[in-house]
CSV table of C-alpha atoms in Angstrom, one decimal:
chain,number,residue,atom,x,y,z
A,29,UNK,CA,0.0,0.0,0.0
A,30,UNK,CA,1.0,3.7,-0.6
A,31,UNK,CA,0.7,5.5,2.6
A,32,UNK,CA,1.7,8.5,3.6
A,33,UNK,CA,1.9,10.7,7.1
A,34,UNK,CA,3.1,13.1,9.3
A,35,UNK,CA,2.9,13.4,13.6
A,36,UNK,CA,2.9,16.8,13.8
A,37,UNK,CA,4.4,17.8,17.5
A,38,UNK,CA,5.5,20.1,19.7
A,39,UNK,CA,8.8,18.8,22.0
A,40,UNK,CA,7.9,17.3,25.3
A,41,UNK,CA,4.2,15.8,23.9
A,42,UNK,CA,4.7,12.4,23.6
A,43,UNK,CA,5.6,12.0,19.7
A,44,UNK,CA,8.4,9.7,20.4
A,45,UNK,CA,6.1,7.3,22.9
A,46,UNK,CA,3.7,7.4,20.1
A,47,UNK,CA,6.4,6.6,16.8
A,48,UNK,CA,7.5,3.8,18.6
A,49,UNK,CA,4.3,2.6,19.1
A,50,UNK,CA,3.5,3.1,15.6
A,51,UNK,CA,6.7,2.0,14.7
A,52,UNK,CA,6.0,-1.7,16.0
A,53,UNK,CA,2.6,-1.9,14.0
A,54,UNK,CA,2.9,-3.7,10.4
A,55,UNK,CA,2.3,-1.6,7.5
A,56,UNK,CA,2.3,1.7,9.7
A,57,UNK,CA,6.3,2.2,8.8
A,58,UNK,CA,9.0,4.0,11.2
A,59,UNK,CA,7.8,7.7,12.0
A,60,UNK,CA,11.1,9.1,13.3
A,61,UNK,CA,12.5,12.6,13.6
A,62,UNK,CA,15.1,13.6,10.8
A,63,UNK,CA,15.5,17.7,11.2
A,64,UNK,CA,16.4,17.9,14.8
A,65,UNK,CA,19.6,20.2,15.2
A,66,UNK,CA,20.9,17.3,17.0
A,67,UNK,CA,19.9,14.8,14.9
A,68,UNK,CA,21.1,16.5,12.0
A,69,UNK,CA,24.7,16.8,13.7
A,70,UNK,CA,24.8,13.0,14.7
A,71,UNK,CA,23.4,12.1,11.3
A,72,UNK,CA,25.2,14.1,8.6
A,73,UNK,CA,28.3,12.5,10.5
A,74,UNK,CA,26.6,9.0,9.5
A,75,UNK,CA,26.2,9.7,6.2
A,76,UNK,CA,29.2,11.8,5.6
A,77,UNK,CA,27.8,15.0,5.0
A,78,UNK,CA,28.6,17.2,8.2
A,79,UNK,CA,30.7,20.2,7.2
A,80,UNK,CA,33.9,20.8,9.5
A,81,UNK,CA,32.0,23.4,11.1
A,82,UNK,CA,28.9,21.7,12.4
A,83,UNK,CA,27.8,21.0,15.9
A,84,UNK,CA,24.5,19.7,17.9
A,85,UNK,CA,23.7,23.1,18.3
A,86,UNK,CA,24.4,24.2,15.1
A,87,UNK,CA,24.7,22.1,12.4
A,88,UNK,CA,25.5,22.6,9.2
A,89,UNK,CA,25.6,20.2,5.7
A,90,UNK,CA,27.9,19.6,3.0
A,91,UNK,CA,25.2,18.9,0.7
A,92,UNK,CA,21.5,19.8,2.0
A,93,UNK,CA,20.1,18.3,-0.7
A,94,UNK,CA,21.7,15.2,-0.4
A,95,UNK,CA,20.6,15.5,3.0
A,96,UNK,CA,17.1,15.7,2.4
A,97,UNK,CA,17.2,12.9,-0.4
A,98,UNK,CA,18.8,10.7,2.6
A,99,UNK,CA,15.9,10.8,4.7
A,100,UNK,CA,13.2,11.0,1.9
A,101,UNK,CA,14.5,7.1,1.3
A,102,UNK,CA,15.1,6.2,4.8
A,103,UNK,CA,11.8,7.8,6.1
A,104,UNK,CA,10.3,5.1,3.2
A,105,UNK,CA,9.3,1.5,4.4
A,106,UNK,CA,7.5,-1.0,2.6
A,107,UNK,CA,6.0,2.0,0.6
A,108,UNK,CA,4.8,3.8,3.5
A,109,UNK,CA,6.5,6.9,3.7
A,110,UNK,CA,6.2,8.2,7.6
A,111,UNK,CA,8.1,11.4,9.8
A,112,UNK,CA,8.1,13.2,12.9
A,113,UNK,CA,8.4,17.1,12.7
A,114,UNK,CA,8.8,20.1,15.1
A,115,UNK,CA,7.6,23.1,14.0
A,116,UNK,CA,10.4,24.9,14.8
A,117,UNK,CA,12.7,22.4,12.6
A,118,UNK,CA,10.9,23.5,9.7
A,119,UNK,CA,11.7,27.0,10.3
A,120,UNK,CA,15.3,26.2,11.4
A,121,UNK,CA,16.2,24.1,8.4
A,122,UNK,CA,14.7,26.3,6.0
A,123,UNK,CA,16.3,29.8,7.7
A,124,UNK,CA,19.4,27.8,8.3
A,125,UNK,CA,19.5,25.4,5.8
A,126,UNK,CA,18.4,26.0,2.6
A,127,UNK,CA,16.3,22.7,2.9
A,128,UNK,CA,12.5,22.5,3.6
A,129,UNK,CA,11.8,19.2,5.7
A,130,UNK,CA,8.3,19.4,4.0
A,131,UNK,CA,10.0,18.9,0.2
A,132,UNK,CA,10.1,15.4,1.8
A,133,UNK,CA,6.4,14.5,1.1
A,134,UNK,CA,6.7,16.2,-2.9
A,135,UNK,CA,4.9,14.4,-5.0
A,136,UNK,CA,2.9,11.8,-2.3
A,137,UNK,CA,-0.4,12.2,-2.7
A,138,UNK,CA,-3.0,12.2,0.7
A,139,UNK,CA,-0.7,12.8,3.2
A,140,UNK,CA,-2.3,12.4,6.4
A,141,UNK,CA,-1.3,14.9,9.4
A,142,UNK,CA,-1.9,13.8,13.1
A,143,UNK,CA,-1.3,17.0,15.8
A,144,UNK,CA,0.0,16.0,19.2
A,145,UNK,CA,-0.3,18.6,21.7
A,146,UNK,CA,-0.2,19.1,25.7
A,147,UNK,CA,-3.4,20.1,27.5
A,148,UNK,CA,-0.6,21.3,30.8
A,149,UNK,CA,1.3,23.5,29.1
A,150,UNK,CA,3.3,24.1,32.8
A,151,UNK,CA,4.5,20.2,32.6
A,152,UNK,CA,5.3,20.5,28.9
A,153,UNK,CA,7.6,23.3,30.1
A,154,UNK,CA,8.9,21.6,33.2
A,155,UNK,CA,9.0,18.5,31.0
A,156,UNK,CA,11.2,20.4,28.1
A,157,UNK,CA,13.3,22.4,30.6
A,158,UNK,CA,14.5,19.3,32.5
A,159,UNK,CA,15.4,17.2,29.3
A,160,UNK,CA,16.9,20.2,27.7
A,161,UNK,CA,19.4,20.8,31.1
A,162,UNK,CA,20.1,16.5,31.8
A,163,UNK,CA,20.4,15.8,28.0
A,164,UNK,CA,18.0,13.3,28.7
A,165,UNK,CA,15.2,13.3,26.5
A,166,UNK,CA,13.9,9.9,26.4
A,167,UNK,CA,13.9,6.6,28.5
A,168,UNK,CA,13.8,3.3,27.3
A,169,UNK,CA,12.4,0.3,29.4
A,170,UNK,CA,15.3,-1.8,28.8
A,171,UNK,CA,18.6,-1.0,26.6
A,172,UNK,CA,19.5,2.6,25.1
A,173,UNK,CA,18.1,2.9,21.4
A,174,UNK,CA,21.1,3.6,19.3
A,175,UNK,CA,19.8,6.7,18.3
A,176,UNK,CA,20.5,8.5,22.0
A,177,UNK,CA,24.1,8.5,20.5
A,178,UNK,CA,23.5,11.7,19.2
A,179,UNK,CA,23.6,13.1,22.7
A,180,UNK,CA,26.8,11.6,23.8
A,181,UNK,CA,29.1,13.9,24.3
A,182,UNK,CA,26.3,16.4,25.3
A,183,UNK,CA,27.2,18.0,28.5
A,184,UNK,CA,24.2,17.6,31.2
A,185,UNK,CA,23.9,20.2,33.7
A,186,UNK,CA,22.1,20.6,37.5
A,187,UNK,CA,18.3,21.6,36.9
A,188,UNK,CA,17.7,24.6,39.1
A,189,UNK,CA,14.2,26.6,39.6
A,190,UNK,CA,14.3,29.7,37.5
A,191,UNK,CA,10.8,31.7,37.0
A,192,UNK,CA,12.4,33.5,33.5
A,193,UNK,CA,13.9,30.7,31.6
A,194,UNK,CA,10.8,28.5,32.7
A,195,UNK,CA,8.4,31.2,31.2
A,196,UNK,CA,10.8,31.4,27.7
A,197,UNK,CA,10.3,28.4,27.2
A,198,UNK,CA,6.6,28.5,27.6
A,199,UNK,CA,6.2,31.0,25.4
A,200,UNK,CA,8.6,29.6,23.2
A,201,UNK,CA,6.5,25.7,23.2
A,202,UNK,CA,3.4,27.8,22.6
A,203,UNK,CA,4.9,29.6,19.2
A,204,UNK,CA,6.1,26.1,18.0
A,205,UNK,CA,2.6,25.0,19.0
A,206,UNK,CA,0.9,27.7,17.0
A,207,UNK,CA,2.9,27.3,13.9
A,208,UNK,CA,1.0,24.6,12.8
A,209,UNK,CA,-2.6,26.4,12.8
A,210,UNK,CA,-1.5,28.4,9.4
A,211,UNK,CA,0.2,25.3,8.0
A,212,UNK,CA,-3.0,23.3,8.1
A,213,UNK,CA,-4.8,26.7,7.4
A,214,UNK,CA,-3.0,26.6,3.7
A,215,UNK,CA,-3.8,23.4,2.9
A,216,UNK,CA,-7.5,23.3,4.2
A,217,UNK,CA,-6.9,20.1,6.2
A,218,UNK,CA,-8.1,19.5,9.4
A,219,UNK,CA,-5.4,16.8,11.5
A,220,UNK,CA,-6.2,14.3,13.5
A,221,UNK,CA,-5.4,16.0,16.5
A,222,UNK,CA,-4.5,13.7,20.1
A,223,UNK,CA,-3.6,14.7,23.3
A,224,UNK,CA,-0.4,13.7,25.2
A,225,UNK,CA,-3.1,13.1,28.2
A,226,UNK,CA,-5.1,10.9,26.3
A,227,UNK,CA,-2.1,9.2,24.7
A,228,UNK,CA,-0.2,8.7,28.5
A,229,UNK,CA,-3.8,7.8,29.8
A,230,UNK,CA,-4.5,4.8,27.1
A,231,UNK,CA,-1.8,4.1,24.7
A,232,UNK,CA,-3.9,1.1,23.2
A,233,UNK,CA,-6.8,3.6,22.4
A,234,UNK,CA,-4.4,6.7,21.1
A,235,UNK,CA,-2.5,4.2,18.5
A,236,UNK,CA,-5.7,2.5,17.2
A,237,UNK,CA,-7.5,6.1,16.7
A,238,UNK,CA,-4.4,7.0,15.0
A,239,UNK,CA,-4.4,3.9,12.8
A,240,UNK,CA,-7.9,4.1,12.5
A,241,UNK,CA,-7.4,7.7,10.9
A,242,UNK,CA,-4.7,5.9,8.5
A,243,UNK,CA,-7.0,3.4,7.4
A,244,UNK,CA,-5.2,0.7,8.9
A,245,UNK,CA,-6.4,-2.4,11.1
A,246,UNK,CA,-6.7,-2.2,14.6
A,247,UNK,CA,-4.1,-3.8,17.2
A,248,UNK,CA,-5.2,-6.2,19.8
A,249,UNK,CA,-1.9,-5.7,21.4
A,250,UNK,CA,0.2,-2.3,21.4
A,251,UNK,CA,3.6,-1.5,23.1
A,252,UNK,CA,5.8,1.3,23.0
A,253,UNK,CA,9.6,0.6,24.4
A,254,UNK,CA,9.5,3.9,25.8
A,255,UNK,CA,8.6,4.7,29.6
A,256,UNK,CA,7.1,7.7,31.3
A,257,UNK,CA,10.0,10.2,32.8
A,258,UNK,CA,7.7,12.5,34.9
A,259,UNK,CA,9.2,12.2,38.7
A,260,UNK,CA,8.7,14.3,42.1
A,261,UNK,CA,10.9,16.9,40.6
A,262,UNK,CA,8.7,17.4,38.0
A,263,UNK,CA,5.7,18.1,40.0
A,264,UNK,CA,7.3,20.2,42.5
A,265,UNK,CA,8.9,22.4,39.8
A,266,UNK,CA,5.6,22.7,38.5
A,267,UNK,CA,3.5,23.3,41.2
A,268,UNK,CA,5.6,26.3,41.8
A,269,UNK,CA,6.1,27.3,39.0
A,270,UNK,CA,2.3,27.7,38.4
A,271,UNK,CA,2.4,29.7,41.3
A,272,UNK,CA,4.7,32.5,40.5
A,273,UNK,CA,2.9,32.5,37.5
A,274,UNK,CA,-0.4,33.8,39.4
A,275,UNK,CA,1.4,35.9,42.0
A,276,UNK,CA,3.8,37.8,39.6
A,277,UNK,CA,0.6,38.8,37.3
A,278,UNK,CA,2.2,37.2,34.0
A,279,UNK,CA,-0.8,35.1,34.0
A,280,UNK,CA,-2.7,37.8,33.2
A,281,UNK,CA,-1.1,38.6,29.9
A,282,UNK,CA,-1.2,35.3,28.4
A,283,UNK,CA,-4.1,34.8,26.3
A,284,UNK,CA,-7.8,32.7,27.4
A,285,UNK,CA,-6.8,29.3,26.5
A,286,UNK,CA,-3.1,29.4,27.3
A,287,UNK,CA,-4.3,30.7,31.5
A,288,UNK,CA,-6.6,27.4,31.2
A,289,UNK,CA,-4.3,25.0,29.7
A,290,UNK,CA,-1.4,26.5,32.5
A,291,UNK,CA,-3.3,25.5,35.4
A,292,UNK,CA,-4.2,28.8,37.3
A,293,UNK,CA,-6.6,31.4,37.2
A,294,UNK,CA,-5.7,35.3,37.6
């Protein structure tokens, strides 16, 4: 079959949970991420394409194009043709780049788009802060996927409770988040849109709405190698977080939905 799709995400919503769920269902294919700045470092190295210059904060290409026709065939499986994108990678690679990670569904025709978001936009922000300072981003139930070799020689740091970067990133998470609306907008397709709550709350049910969506059969049995990270730390930075959001009056500038979805009322 010719299949085509996207998981659209924002970081910290559950996309990888999900892709490797997906990833373990026949005929569904491998969604994986390809335009990560990270990812692009620790891949252009694979495939010999990484300029002398590059790093996981900045990468850069020999060849962008060659680049892009690299994942284009290994995104490809058994004619489904499946990927994991950021918002904000689009915009990187195409400001940084020269590449748009979108030329990689040219000439498919129905791609299907699912939207993973975060109802609690102040754990998505704990959630991205923490990985973001620990350089751990995932956690596997029993060996370390090869792919976490990308972060090796990452240097982790000491989280630490700070109101500003915690609300940067907020704001930042809610720009990626938005930059979806006027893609779908200019295409006039509505996603298939799932929750990280719902997906955390029943991964059996998120993965066979999803495969329901791609016209594919449902799964008696679904498992994802991937386990849930969230710990006491989590909470507690939260819970104060949500706080200071309320007492220092930020709250109040943020609009309707994002007050709701942080938790607090002002």
């Amino acid at each position: 079959m010719s299949l085509t799709y996207v998981v659209c995400a924002t970081p910290r919503v559950g996309s990888t949970y999900l892709c490797e769920a997906l990833g373990r269902v026949p005929g569904a294919g491998s969604p994986r991420e390809w335009f990560g700045r990270a990812r692009i470092h620790h891949l252009a190295g694979a495939w010999n394409l990484r300029a002398p210059q590059s790093t996981m904060n900045e990468p850069r290409l020999t060849n962008p194009s060659a680049y892009l026709r690299r994942v284009h065939a290994e995104a490809n499986s058994d004619g489904v043709l499946a990927l994991k994108l950021h918002w904000n990678q689009v915009e990187w690679s195409r400001d940084n780049l020269g590449i748009d990670p979108l030329a990689v569904l040219e000439g498919r025709q129905d791609v299907r788009f699912i939207r993973l978001y975060r109802d609690d936009l102040v754990l998505q922000t704990v959630s991205s802060y923490l990985a973001s300072v620990t350089k751990v981003f995932v956690r596997w139930a029993e060996a370390s996927d090869p792919d976490d070799d990308e972060y090796r020689d990452a240097v982790a740091g000491t989280p630490a409770y700070d109101f500003a970067v915690l609300l940067d990133i907020l704001q930042a998470l809610a720009a990626i988040e938005h930059g979806w609306s006027p893609f779908f907008a200019e295409r006039d397709t509505a996603p298939y849109t799932l929750s990280y709550e719902e997906l955390d709350d029943d991964l059996a049910g998120s993965v066979n709405g999803v495969l329901q969506y791609l016209g594919l059969p449902r799964q008696s049995v679904v498992t994802s190698p991937l386990v849930r990270q969230r710990t006491a730390v989590n909470d507690d930075l939260a819970q104060r977080f949500r706080s200071d959001l309320l007492s220092s009056g930020v709250i109040d500038a943020l609009p309707a939905d994002l007050r709701r979805r942080c938790g607090v009322s002002g």
